[in-house]
Tab-separated table of N, CA and C in Angstrom:
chain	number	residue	atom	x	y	z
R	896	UNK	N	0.845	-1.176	0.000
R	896	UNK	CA	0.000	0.000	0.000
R	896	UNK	C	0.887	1.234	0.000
R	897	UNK	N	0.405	2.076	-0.493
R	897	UNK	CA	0.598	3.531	-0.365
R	897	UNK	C	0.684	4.519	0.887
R	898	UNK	N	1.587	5.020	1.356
R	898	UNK	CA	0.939	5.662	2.811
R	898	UNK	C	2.194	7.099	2.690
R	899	UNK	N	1.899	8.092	3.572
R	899	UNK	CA	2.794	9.411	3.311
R	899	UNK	C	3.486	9.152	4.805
R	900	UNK	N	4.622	9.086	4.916
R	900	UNK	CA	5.490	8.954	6.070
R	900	UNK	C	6.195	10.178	6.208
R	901	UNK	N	6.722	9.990	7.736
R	901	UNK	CA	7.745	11.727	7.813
R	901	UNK	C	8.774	11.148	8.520
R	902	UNK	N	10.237	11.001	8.193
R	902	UNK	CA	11.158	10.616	8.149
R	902	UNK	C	12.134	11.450	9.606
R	903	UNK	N	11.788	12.786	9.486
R	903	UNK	CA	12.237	13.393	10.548
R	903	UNK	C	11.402	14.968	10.762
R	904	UNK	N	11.354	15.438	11.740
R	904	UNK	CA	10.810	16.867	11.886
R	904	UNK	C	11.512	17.602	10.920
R	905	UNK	N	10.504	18.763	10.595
R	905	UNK	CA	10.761	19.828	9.381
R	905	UNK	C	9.676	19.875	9.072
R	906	UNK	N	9.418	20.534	7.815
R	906	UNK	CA	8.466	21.404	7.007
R	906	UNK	C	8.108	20.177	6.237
R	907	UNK	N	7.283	20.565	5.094
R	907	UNK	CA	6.844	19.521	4.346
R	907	UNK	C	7.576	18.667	3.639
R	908	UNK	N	9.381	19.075	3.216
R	908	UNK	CA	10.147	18.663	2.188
R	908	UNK	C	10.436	17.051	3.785
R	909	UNK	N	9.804	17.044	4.275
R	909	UNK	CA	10.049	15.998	5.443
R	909	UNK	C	9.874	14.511	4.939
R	910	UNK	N	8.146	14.952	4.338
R	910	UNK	CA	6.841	13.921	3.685
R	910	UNK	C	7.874	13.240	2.966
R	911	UNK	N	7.346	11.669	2.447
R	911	UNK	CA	7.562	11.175	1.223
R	911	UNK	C	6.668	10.018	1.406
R	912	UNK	N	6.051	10.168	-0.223
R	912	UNK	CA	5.427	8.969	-0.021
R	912	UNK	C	5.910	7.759	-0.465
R	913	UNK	N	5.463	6.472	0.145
R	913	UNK	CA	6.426	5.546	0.182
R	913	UNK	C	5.872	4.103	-0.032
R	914	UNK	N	5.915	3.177	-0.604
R	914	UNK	CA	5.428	1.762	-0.434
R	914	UNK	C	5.318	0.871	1.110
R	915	UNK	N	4.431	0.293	1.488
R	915	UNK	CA	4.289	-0.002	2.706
R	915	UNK	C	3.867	-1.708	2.904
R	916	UNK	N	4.040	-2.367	3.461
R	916	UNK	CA	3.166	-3.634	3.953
R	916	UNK	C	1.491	-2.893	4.359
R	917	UNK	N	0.856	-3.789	3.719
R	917	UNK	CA	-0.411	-4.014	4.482
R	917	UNK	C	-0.642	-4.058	5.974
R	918	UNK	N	-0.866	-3.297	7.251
R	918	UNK	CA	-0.995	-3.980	8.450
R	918	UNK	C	-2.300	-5.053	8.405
R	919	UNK	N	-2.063	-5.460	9.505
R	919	UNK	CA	-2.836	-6.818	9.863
R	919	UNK	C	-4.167	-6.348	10.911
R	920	UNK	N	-5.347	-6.316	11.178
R	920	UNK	CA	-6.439	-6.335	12.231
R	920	UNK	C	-5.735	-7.480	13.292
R	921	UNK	N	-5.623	-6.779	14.131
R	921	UNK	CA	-5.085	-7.791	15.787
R	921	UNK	C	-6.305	-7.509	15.795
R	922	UNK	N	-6.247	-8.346	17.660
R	922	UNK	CA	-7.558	-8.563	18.279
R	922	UNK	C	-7.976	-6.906	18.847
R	923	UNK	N	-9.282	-6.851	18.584
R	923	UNK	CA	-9.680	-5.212	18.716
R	923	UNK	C	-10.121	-4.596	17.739
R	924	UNK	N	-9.476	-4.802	16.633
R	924	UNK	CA	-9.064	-4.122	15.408
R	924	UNK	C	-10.111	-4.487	14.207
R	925	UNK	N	-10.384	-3.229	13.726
R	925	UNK	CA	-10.603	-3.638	12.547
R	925	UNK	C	-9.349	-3.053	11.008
R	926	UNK	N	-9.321	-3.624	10.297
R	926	UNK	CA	-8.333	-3.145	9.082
R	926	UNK	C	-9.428	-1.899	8.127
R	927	UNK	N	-9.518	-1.361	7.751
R	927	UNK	CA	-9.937	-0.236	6.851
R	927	UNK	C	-9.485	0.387	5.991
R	928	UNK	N	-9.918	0.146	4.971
R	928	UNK	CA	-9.352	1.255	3.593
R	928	UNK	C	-9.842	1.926	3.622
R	929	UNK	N	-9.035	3.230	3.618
R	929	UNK	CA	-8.899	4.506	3.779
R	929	UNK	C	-9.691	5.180	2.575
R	930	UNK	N	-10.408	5.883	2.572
R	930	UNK	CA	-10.971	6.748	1.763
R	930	UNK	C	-10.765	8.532	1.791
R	931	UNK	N	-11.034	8.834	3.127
R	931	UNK	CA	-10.594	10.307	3.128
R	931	UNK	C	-9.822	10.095	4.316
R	932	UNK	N	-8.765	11.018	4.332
R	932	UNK	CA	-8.003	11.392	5.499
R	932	UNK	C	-7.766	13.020	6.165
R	933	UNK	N	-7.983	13.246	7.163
R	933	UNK	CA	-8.416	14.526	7.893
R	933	UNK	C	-7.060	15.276	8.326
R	934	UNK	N	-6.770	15.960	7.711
R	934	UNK	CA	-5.925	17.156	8.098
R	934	UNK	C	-5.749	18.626	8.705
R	935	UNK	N	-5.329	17.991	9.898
R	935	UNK	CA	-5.580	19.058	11.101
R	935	UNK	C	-4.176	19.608	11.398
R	936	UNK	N	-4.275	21.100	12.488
R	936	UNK	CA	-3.237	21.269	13.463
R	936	UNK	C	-2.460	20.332	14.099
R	937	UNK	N	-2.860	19.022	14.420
R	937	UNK	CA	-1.815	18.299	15.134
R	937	UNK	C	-1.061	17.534	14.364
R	938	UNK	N	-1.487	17.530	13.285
R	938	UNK	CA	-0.653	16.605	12.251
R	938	UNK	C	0.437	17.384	12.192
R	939	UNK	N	0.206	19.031	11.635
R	939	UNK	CA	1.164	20.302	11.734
R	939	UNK	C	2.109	20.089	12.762
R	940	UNK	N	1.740	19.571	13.601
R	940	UNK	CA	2.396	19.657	15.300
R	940	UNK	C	3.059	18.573	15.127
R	941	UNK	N	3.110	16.875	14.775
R	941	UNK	CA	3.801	16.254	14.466
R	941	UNK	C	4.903	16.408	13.575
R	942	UNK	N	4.714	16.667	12.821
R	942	UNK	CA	5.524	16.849	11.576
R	942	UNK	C	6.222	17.717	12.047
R	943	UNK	N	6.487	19.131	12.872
R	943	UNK	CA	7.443	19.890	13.355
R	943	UNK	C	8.037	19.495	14.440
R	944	UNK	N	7.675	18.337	14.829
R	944	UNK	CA	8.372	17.711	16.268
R	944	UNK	C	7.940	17.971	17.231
R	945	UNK	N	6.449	19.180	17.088
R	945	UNK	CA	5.888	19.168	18.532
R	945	UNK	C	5.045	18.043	19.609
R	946	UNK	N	4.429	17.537	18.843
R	946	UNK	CA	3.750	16.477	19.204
R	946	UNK	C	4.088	15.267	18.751
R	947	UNK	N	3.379	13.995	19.402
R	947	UNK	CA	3.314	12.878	18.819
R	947	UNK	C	5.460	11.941	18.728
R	948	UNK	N	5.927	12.609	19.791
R	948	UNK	CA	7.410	12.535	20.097
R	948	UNK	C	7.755	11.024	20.393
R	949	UNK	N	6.456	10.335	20.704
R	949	UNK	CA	6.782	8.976	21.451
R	949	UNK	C	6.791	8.179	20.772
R	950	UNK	N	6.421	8.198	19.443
R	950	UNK	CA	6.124	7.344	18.002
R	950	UNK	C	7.556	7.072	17.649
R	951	UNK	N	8.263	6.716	17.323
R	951	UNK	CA	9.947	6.568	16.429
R	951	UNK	C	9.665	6.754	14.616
R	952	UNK	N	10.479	7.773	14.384
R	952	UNK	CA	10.434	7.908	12.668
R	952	UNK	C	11.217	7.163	12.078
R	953	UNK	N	10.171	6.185	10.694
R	953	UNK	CA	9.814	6.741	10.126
R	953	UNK	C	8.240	6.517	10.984
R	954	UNK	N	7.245	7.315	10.837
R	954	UNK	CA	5.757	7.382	11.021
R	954	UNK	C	4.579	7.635	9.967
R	955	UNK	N	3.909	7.167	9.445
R	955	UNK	CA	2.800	7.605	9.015
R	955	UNK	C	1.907	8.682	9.519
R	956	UNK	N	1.554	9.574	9.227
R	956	UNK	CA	1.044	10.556	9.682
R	956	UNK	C	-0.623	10.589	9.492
R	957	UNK	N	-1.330	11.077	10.211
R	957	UNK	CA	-2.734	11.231	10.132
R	957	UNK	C	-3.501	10.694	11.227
R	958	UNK	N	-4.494	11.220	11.525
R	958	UNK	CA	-5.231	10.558	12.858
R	958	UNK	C	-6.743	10.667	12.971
R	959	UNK	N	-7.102	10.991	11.768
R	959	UNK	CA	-8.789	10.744	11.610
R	959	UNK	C	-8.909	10.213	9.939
R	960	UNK	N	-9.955	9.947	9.641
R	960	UNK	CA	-10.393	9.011	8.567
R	960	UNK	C	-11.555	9.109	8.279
R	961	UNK	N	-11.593	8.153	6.981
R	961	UNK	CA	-12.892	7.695	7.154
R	961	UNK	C	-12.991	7.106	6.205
R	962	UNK	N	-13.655	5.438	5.943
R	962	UNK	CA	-13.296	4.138	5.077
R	962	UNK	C	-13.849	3.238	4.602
R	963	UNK	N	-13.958	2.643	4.423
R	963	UNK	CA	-14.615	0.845	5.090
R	963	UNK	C	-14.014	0.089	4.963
R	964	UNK	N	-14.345	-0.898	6.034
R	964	UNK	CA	-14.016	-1.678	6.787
R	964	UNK	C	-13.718	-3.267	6.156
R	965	UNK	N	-12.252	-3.438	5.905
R	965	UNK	CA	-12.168	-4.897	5.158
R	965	UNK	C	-12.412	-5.808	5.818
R	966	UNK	N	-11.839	-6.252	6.969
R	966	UNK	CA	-11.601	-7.665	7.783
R	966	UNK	C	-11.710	-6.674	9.769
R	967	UNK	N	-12.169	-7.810	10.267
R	967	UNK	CA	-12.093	-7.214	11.624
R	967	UNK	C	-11.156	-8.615	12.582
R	968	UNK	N	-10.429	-7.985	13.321
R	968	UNK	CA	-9.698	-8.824	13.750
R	968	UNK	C	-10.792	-9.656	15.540
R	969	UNK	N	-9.969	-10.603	15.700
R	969	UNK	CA	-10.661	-11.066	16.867
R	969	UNK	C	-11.496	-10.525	18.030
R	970	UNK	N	-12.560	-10.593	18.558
R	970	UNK	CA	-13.291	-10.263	19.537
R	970	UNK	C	-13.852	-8.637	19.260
R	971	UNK	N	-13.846	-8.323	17.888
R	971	UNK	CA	-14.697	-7.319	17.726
R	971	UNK	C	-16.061	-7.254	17.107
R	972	UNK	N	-16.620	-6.413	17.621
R	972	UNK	CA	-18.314	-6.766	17.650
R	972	UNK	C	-18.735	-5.247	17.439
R	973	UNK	N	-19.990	-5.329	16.845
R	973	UNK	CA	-20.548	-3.482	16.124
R	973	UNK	C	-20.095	-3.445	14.971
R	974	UNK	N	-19.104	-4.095	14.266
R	974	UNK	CA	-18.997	-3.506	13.156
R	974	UNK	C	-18.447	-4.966	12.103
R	975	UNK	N	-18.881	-5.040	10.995
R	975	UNK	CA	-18.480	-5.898	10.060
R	975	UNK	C	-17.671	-5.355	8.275
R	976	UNK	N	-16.815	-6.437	8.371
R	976	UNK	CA	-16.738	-6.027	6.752
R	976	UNK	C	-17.208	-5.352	5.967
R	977	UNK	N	-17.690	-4.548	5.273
R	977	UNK	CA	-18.071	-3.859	4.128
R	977	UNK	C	-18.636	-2.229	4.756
R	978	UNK	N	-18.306	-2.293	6.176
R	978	UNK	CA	-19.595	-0.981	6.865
R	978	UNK	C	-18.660	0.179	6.596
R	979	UNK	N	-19.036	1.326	6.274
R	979	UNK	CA	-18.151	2.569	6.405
R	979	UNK	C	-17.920	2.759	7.692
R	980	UNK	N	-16.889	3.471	8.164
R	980	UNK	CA	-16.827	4.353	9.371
R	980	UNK	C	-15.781	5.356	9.338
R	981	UNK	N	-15.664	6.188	10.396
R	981	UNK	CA	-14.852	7.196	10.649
R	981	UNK	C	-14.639	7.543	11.628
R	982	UNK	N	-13.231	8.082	12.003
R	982	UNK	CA	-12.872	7.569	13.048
R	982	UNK	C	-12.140	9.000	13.532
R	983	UNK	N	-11.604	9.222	14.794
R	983	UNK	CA	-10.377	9.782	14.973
R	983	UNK	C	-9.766	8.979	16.237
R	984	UNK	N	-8.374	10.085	16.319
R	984	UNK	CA	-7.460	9.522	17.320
R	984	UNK	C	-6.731	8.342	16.896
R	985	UNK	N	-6.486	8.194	16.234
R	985	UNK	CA	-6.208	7.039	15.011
R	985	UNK	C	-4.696	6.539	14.278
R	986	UNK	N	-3.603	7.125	15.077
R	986	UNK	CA	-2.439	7.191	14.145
R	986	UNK	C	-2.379	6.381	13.062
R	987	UNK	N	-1.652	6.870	11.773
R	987	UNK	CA	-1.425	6.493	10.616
R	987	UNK	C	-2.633	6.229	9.631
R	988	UNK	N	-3.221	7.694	9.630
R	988	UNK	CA	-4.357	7.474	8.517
R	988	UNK	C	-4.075	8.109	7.066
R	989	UNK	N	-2.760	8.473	6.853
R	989	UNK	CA	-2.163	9.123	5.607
R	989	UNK	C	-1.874	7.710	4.951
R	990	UNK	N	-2.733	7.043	5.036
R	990	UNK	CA	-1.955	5.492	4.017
R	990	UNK	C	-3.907	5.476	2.935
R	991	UNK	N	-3.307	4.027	2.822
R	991	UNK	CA	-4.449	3.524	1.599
R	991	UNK	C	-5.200	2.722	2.819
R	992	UNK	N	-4.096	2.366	3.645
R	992	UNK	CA	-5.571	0.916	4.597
R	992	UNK	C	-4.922	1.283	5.694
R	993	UNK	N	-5.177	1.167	7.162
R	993	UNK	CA	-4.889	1.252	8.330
R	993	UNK	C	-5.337	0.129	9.245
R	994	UNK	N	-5.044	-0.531	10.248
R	994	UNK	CA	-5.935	-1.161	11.436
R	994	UNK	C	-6.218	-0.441	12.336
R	995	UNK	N	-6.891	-0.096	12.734
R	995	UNK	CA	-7.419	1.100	13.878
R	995	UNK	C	-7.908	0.140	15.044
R	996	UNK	N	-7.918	0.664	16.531
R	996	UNK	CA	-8.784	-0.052	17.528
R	996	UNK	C	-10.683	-0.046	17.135
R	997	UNK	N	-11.054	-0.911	16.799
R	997	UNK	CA	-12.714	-0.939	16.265
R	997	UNK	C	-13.230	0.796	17.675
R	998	UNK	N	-12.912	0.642	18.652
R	998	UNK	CA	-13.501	1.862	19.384
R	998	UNK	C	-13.147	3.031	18.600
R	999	UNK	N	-12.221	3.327	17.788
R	999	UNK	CA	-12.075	4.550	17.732
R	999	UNK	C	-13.200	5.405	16.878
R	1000	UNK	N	-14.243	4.828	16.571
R	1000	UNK	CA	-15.500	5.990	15.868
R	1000	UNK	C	-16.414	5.661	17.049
């Protein structure tokens, strides 16, 4: 998959987009292809090194969405395969697919 990573703090010449593995739905999780991705101030704040410090680069950037839902990983319930949702709080929603915790919409 496709996803926009930031390699180190700086300005935008930071970004690159990059080829990625697919993640996997663990238990919790559902996997989601990404359809829109939400670009806010804190992303701004990551990407300059203010926030989001505890992650190790390289990182995918983004933290709200919104998709549907391929596969759900073990012991999740409310939501199935094919359902849209949207989410935040979400790291790494600058890609094509993400696994998110199923709570996060």
């Amino acid at each position: 998959m496709k996803a926009i990573v930031m390699n180190s703090a700086g300005g935008c010449e930071t970004l690159e987009y990059v080829e990625r593995p697919d993640p996997v739905a663990g238990p919790g999780q559902a996997f989601v292809e990404v359809a829109v991705a939400g670009v806010n101030f804190l992303d701004t704040g990551v990407r300059q090194g203010t926030l989001g410090t505890d992650v190790p680069n390289p990182k995918i950037l983004g933290v709200e969405g919104m998709g549907r839902v391929l596969a759900v990983g073990e012991g999740v319930e409310g939501v199935a395969p094919g359902q849209r949702v949207a989410w935040v709080s979400a790291p790494g929603s600058y890609a094509e697919r993400i696994a998110i915790p199923a709570m996060s919409w």
